[in-house]
Coordinates of C-alpha atoms in Angstrom, one line a residue:
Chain A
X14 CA -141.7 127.2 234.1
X15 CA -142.6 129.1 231.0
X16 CA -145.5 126.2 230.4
X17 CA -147.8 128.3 233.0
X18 CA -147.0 131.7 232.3
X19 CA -150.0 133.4 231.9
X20 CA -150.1 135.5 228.3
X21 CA -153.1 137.3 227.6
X22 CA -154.3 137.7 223.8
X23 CA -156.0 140.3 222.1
X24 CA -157.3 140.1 218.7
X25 CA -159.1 136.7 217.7
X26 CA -159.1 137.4 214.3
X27 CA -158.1 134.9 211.5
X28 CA -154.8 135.0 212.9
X29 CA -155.4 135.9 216.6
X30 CA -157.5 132.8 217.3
X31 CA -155.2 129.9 216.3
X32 CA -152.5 131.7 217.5
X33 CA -154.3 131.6 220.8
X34 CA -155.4 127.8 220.7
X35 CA -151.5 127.0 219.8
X36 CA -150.3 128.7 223.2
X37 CA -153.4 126.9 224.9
X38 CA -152.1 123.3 223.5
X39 CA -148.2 124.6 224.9
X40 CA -149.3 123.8 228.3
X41 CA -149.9 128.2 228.5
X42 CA -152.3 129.7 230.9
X43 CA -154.4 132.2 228.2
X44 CA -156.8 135.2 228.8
X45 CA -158.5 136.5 225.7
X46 CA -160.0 139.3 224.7
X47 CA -161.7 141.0 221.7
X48 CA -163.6 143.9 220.8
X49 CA -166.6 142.0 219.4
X50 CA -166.6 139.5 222.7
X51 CA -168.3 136.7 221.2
X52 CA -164.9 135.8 219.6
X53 CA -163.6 134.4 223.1
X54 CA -166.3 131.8 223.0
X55 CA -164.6 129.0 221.4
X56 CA -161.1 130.0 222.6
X57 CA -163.0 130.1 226.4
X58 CA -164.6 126.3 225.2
X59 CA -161.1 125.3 224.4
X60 CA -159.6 126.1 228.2
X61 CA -158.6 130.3 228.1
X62 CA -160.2 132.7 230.4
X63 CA -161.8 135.6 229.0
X64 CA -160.8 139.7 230.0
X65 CA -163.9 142.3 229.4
X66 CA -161.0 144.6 228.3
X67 CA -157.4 145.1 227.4
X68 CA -157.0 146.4 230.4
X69 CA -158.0 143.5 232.6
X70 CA -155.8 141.2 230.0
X71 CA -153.5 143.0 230.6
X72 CA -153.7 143.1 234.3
X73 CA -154.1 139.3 234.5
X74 CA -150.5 138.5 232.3
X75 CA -147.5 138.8 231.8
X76 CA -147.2 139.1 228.5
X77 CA -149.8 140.8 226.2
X78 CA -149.7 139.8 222.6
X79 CA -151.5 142.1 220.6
X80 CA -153.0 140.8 216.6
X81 CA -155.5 143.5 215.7
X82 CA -156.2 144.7 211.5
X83 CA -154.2 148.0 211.8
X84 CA -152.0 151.2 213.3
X85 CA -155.3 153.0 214.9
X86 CA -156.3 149.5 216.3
X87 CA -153.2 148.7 217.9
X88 CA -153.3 152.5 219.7
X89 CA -156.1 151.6 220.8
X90 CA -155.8 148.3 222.6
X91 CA -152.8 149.7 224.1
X92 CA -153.0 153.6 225.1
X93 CA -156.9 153.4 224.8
X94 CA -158.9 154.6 227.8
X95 CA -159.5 150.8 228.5
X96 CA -155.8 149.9 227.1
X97 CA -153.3 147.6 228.4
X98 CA -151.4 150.5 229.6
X99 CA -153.4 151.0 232.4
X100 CA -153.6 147.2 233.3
X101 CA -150.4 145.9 232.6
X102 CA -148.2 145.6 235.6
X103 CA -144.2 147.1 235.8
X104 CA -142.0 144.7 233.2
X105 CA -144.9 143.0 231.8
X106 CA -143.5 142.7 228.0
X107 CA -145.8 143.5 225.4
X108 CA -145.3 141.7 221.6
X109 CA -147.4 143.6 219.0
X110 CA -147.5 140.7 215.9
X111 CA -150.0 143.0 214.1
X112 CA -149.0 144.4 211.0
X113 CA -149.2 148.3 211.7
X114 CA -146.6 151.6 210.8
X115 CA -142.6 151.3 211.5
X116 CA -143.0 155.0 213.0
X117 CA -145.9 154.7 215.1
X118 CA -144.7 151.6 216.6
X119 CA -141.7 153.6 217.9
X120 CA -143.9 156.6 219.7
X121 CA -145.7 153.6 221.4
X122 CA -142.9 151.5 222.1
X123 CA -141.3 155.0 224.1
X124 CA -144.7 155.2 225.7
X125 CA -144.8 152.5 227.4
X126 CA -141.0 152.5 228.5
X127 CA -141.7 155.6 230.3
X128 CA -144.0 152.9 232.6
X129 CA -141.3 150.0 232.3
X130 CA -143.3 148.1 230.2
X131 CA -141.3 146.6 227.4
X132 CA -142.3 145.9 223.9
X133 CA -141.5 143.9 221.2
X134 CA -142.9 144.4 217.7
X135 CA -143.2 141.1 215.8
X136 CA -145.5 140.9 212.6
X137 CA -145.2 137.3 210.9
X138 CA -145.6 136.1 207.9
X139 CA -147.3 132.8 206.7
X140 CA -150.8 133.7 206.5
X141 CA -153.8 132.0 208.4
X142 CA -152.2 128.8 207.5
X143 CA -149.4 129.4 209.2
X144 CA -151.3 131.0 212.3
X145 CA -152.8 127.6 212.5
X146 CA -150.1 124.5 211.9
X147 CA -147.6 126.9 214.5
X148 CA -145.7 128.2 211.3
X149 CA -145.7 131.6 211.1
X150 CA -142.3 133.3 210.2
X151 CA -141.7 136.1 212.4
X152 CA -139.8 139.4 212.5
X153 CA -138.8 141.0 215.8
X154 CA -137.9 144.4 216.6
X155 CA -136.5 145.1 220.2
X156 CA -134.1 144.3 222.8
X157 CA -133.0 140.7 222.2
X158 CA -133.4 140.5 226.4
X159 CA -136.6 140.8 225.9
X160 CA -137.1 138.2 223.1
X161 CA -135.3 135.9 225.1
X162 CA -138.0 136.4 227.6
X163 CA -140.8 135.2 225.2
X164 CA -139.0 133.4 222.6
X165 CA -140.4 130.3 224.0
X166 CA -143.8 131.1 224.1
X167 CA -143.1 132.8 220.3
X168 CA -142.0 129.0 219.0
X169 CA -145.6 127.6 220.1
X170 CA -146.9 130.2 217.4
X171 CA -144.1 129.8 214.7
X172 CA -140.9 127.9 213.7
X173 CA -138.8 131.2 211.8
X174 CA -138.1 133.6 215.1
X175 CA -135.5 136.2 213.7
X176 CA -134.5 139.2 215.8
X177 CA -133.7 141.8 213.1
X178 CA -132.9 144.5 215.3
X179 CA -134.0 147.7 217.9
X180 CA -138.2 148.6 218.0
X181 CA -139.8 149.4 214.7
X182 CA -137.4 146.7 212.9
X183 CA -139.7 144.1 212.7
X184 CA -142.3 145.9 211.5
X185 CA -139.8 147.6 208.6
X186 CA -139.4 143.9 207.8
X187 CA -142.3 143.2 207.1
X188 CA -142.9 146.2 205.1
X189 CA -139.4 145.4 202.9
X190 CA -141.9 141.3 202.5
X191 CA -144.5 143.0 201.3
X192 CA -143.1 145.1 198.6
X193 CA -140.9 141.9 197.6
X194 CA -144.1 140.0 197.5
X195 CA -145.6 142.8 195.0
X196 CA -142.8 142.7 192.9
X197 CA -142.3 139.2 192.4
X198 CA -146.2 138.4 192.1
X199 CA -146.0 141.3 189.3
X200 CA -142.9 139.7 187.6
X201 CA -144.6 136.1 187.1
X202 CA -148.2 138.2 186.0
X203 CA -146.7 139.9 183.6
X204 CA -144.7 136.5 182.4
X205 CA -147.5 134.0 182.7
X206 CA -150.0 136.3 180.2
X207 CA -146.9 136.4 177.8
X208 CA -147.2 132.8 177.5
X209 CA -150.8 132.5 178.1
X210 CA -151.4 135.0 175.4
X211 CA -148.6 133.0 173.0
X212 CA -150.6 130.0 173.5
X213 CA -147.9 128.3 174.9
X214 CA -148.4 124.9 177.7
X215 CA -148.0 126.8 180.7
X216 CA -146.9 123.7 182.4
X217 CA -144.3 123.2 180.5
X218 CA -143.0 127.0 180.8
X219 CA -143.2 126.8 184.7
X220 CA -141.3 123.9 184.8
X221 CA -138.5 124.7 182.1
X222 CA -138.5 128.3 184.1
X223 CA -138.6 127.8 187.8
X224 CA -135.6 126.0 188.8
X225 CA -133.4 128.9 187.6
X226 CA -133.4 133.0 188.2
X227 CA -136.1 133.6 187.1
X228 CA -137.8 131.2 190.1
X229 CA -139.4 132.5 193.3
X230 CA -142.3 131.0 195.7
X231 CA -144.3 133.2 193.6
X232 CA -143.7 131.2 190.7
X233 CA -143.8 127.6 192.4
X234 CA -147.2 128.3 194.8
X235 CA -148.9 130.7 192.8
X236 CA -148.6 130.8 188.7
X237 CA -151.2 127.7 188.9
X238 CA -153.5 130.4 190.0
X239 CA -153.0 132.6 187.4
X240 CA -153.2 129.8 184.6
X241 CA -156.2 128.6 185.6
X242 CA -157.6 132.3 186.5
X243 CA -159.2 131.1 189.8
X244 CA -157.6 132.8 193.0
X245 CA -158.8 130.8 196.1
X246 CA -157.6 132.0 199.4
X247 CA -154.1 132.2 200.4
X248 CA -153.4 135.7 200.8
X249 CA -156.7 138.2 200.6
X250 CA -155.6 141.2 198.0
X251 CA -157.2 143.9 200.2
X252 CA -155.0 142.7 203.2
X253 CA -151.5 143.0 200.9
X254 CA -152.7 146.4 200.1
X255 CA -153.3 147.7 203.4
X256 CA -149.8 145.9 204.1
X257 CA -148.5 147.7 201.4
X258 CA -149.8 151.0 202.2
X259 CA -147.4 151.0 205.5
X260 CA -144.8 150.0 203.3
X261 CA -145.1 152.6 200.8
X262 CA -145.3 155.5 203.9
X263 CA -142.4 154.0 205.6
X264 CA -140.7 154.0 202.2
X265 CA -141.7 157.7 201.4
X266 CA -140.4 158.7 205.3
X267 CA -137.4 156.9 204.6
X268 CA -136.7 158.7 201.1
X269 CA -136.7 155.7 199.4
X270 CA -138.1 154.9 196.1
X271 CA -140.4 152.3 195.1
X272 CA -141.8 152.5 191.4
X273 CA -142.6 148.8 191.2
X274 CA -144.4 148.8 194.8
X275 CA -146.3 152.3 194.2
X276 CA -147.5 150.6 190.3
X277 CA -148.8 147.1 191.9
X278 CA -150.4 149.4 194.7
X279 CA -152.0 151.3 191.9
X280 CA -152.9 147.7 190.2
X281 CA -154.9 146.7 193.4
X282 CA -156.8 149.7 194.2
X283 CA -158.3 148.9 190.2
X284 CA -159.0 145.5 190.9
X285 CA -160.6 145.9 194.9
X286 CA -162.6 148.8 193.3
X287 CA -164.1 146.0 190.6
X288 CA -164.6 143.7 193.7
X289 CA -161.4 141.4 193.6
X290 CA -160.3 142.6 197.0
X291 CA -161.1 139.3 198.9
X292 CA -159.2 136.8 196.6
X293 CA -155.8 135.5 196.7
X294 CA -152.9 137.9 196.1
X295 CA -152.4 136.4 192.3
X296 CA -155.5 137.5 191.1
X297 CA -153.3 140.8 190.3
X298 CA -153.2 139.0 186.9
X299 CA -156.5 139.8 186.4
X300 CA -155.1 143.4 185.4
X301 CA -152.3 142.3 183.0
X302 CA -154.6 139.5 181.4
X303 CA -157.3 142.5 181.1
X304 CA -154.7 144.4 179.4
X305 CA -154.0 141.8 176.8
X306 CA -157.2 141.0 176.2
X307 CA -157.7 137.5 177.9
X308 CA -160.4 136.5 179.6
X309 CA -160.2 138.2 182.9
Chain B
X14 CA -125.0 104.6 168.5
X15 CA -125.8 108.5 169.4
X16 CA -122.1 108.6 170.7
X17 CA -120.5 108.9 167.2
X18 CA -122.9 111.5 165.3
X19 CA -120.9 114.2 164.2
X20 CA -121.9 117.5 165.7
X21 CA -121.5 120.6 164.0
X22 CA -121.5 124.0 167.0
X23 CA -121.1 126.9 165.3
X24 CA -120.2 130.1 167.2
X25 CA -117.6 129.6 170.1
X26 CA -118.6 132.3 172.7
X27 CA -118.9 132.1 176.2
X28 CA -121.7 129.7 175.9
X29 CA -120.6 128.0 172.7
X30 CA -117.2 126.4 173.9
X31 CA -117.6 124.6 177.2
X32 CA -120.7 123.3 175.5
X33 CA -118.2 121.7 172.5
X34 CA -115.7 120.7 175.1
X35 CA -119.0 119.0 177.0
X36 CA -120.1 117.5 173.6
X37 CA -116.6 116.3 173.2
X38 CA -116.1 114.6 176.6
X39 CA -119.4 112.9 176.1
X40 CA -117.8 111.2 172.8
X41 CA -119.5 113.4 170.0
X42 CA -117.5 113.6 166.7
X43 CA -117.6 117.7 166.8
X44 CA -117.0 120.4 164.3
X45 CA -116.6 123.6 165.3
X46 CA -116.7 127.0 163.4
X47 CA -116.3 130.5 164.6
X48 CA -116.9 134.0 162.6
X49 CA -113.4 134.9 164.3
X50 CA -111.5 132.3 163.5
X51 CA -108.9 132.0 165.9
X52 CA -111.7 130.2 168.6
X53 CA -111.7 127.0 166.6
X54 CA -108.2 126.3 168.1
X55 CA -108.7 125.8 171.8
X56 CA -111.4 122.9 170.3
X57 CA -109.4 121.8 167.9
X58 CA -107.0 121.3 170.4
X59 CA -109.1 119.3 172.8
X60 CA -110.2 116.9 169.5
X61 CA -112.8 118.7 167.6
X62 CA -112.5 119.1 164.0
X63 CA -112.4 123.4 162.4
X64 CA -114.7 124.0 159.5
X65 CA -114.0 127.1 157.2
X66 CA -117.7 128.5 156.9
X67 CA -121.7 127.0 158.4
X68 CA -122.3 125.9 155.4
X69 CA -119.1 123.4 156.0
X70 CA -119.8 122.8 159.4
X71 CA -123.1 121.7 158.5
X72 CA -122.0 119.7 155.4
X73 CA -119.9 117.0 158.0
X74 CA -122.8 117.0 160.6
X75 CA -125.8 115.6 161.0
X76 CA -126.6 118.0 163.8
X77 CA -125.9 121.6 163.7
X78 CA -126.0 123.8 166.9
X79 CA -125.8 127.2 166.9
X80 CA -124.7 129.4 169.6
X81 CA -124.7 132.9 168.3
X82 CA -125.3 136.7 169.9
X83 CA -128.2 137.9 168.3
X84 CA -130.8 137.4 165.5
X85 CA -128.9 138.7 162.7
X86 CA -126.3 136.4 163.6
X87 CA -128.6 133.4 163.2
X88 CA -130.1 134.3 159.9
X89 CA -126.3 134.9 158.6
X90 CA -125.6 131.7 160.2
X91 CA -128.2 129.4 159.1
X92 CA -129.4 131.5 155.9
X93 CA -126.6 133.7 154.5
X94 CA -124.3 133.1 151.4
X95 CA -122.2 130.5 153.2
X96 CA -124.6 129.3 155.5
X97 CA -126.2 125.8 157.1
X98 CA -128.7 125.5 154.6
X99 CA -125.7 124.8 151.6
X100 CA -124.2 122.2 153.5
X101 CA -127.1 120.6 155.6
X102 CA -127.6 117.3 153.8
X103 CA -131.8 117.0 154.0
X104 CA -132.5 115.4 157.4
X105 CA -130.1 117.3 158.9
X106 CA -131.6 118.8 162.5
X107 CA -130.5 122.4 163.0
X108 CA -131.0 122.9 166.9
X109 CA -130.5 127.1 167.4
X110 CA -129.3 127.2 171.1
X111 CA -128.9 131.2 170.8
X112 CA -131.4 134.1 172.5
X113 CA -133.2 135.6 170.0
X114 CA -137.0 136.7 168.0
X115 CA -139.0 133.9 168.2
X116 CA -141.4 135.1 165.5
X117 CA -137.8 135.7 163.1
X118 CA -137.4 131.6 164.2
X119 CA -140.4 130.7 163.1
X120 CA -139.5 132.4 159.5
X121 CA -136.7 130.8 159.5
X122 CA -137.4 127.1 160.5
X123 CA -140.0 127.8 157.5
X124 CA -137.3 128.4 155.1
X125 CA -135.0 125.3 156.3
X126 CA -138.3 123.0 156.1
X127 CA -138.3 123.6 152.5
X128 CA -134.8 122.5 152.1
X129 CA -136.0 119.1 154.8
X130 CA -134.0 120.3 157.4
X131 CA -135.7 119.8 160.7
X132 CA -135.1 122.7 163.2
X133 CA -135.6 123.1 167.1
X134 CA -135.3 126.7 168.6
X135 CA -133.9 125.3 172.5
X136 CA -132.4 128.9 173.8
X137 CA -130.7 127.9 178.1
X138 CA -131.2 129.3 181.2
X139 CA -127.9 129.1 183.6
X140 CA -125.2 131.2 182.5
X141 CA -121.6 130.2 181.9
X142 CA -121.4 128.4 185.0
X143 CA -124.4 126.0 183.6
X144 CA -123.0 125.7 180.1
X145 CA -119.6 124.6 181.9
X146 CA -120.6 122.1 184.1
X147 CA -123.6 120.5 181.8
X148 CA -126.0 122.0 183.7
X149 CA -128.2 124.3 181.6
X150 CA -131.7 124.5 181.3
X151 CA -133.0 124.0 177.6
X152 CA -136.7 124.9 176.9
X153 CA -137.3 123.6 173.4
X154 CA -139.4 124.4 170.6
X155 CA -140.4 122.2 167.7
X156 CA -141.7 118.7 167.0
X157 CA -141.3 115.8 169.8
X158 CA -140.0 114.0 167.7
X159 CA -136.6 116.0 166.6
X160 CA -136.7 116.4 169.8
X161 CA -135.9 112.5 170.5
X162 CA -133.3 112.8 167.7
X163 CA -130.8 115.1 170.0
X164 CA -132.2 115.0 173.2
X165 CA -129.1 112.4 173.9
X166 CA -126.8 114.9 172.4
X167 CA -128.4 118.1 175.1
X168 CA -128.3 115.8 178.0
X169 CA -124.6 116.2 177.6
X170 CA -125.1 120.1 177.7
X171 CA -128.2 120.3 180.1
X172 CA -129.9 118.9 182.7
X173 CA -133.2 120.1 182.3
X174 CA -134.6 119.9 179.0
X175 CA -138.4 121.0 178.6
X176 CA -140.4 120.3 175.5
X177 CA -142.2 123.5 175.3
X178 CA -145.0 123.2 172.1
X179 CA -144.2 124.2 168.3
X180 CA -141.3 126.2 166.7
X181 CA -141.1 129.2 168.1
X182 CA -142.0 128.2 171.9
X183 CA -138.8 127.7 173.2
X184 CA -137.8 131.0 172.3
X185 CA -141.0 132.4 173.9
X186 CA -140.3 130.7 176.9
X187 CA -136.9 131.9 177.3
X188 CA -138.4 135.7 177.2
X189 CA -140.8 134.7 179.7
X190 CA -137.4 134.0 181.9
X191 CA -136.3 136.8 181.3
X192 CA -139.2 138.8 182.0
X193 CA -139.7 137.6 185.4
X194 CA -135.6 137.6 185.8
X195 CA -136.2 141.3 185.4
X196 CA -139.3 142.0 187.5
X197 CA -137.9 139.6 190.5
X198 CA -134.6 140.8 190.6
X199 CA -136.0 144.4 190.6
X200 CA -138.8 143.5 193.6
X201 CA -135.4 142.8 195.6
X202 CA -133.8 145.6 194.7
X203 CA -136.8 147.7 196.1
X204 CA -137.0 146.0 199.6
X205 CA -133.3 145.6 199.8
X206 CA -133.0 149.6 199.5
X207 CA -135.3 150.2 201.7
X208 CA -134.1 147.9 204.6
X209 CA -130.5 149.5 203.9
X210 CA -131.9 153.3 204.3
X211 CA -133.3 151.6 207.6
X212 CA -130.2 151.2 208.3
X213 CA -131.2 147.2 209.6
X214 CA -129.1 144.4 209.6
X215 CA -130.3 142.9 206.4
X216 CA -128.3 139.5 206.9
X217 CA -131.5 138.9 209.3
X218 CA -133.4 140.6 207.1
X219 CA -132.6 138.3 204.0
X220 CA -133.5 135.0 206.2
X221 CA -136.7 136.8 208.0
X222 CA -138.2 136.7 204.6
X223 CA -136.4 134.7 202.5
X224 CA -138.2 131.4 203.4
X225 CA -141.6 132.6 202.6
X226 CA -144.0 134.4 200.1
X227 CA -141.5 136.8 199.1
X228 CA -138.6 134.7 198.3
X229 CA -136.9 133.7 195.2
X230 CA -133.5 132.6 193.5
X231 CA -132.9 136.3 193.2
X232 CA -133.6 136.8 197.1
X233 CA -131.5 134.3 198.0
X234 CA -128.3 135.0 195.7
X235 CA -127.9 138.0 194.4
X236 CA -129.0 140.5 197.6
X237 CA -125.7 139.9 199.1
X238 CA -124.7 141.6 196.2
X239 CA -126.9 144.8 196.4
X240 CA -125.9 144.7 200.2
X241 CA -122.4 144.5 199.5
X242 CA -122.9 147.3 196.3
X243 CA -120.4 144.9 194.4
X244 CA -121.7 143.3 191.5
X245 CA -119.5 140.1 190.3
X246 CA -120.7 138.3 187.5
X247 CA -123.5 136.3 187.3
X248 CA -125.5 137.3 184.4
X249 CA -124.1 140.6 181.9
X250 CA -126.6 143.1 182.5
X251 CA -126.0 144.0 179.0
X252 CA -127.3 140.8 177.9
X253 CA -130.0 140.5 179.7
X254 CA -131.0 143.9 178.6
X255 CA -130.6 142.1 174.5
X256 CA -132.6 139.1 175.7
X257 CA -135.5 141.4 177.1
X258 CA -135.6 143.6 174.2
X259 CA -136.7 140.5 172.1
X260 CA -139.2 139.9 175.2
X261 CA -140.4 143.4 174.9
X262 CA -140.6 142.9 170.9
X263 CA -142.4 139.8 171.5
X264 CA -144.6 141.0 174.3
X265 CA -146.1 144.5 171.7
X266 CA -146.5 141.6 168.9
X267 CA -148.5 139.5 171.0
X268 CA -150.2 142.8 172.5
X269 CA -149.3 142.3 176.2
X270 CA -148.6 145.4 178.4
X271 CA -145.5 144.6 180.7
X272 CA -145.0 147.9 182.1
X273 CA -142.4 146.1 184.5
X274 CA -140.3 144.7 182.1
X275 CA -140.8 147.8 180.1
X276 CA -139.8 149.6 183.5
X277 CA -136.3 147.9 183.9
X278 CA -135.5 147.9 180.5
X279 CA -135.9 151.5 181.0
X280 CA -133.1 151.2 184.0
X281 CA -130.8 149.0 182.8
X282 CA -130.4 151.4 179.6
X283 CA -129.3 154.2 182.2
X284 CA -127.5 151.9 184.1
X285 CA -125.6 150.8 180.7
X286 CA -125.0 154.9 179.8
X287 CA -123.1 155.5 183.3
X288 CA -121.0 152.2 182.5
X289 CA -122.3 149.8 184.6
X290 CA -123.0 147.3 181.4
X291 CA -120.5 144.8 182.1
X292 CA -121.8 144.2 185.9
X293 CA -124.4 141.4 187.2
X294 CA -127.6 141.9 186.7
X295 CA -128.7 142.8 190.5
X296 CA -126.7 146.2 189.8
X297 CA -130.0 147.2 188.8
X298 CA -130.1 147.8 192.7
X299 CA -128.1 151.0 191.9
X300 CA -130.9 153.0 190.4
X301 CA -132.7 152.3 193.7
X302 CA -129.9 153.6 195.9
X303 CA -128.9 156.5 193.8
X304 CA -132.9 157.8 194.2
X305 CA -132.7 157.3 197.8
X306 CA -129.2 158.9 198.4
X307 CA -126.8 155.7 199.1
X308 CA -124.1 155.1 197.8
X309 CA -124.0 153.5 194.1

């Protein structure tokens, strides 16, 4: 039975803990670990056991999920001195759903092949909301063998499992979210100040506009923000950009060319540098209603 | 009863005739003139009567719509030596249904309220395909209550009609459309490149992110298109580039910096100069591929 696998889980950050609690309440056997240890308290309260290292999470499991902040992180918990390299046992599959670099994820996937453990990368998307309610959308690069092997375990965290293709793709799809994000957060800034600036009832534009091309979740979720130039949490700005930044490198590796991606980029490091950087996403309006001399 | 006011549609384009043919099936008494004559006979065939010149049209109506390409158009129409404002009888509504200046509408819904001709700027959103099947979205400008003299009449053209504010606002609204038209359809065009120079399978792609922060109406129907490099129209690129030149005109008067609009104006103008004019809109993706060496 899947239902007592045991899965070890490292990273009980915003998104690390729920994700944890949702494979305890699946009936999952769950060791925990994280750098600063006093994280594992609660999840230990709510039934997991607790690993003084990757390593010994790793050597408890059969499955390591790693959710740490970044690329050097996620080297770290696996190929560290204490990492789950040296716990993790022959065909122990390892899903990274940390958001972290296309490329690096590829030298580490190889690494561990060369000791049979497998490796999945699968970032999400859906925010801390989505991390609690079981939500999350995610995007898996890697053998489809070896997301069959987890996939149930994946639906106790979110209900969007799609496997794009080999290693690195899941991260690349994340990176091609995050630029679309930009993009489309831009497009309804730079339209909501037009009519904010006009004078217009932005009620009435977002209605009359968002059934038709012009619409996006942008639009629906997040123009409210914008109108009402208050930016509660959702999506923390600081987090897109660092998103972003792997985007923009994998996109510059690849040869491809982002204008719109590289200017919103730009946009946010203005805006964290005059302390926006932990509100929502939207508050990139701040920039365009700065610009056209709204309150901002 | 509503059902027998004459209608008067001036300018038979893509746009203007299915909308008389709709007028006409909903039991409107409709006149119909055309600069080049020889578009008044399809209508006159399906029951609508021809008028010689606006200022005809407008002398057997008690509504006039117009329906025509470009400012210039409706000042000719509406103010020029054989226009509306000869014929209108006072009380007459004018309701201009065309994309164009909404500071040039305000002048000009000035110059008919001194005659006691009512006007409502109500440019659409939904293409052919929405002016065909009655489906358009009409964001309206002008008082509520001219308004609630034709809304009866654009319920047989539209199925969302949105009171916007004053004269002016519906044309306003409309370039906020097409603003974020631009910027969203753009923000796809960027990820979709970059998942293509990936090389992933961007069918999984699409529905990995589609669902989620980064989707939109452009996401989800027009990036088969920049997959497939074939761009069936849709929306004229060309005219969207007309409608967001009076958004960009708009945007300086009001003094709002849209560097992305500004941006894919820029594109679609070097699209248009290698011939590409006459495709959909979402063959703004081939700026994006030609910079990263795919095929455009």
């Amino acid at each position: 039975m899947t239902g007592v696998m045991p899965v070890a889980l490292i990273g009980l950050g915003t998104m690390g803990a729920p994700m944890a609690l949702n494979l305890l309440k699946a009936g999952y056997s769950v060791i925990v670990h994280n750098r600063t240890r006093d994280r594992e308290i609660p999840l230990a309260a709510a039934g997991a056991q607790r690993a003084e290292s990757p390593q010994a999470a790793a050597a408890a499991a059969t499955v390591v999920i790693t959710c740490v902040s970044d690329t050097p992180d996620v080297e770290s918990v696996l190929l560290g001195e204490q990492g789950v390299i040296h716990g993790a046992a022959v065909g122990t599959v390892v899903v990274d759903m940390s958001t972290i670099s296309p490329t690096a994820t590829q030298r580490m996937a190889a690494v561990l092949a060369e000791r049979d453990i497998a490796f999945l990368d699968a970032p999400v998307s859906g925010g801390s909301e989505g991390a609690k309610n079981g939500t999350l959308s995610i995007m898996v690069g890697g053998t489809a063998a070896d997301l069959e092997r987890v996939r149930p375990l994946l639906s106790a965290l979110g209900n969007t499992i799609t496997h794009i293709g080999p290693t690195g793709s899941g991260q690349l799809t994340k990176a091609i979210n995050q630029i679309i994000v930009a993009g489309t957060y831009w497009a309804v800034a730079e339209g909501m100040t037009l009519g904010m600036k006009a004078g217009l009832d932005m009620e009435q534009v977002v209605q009359a506009v968002g059934s038709g091309a012009a619409g996006s979740w942008s639009l629906t979720h997040r123009s409210g923000n914008m109108i009402a130039n208050e930016y509660p949490l959702g999506f923390r700005m600081r987090l897109h950009q660092k998103d972003l930044k792997i985007a923009l490198d994998a996109a510059r590796e690849l040869g491809v060319t982002v204008p719109m991606a590289t200017y919103v980029d730009q946009i946010e490091t203005g805006l964290i540098a005059q302390g926006y950087g932990d509100e929502d996403l939207s508050a990139i309006v701040r920039s365009v209603r700065q610009q056209a001399g709204l309150e901002f």
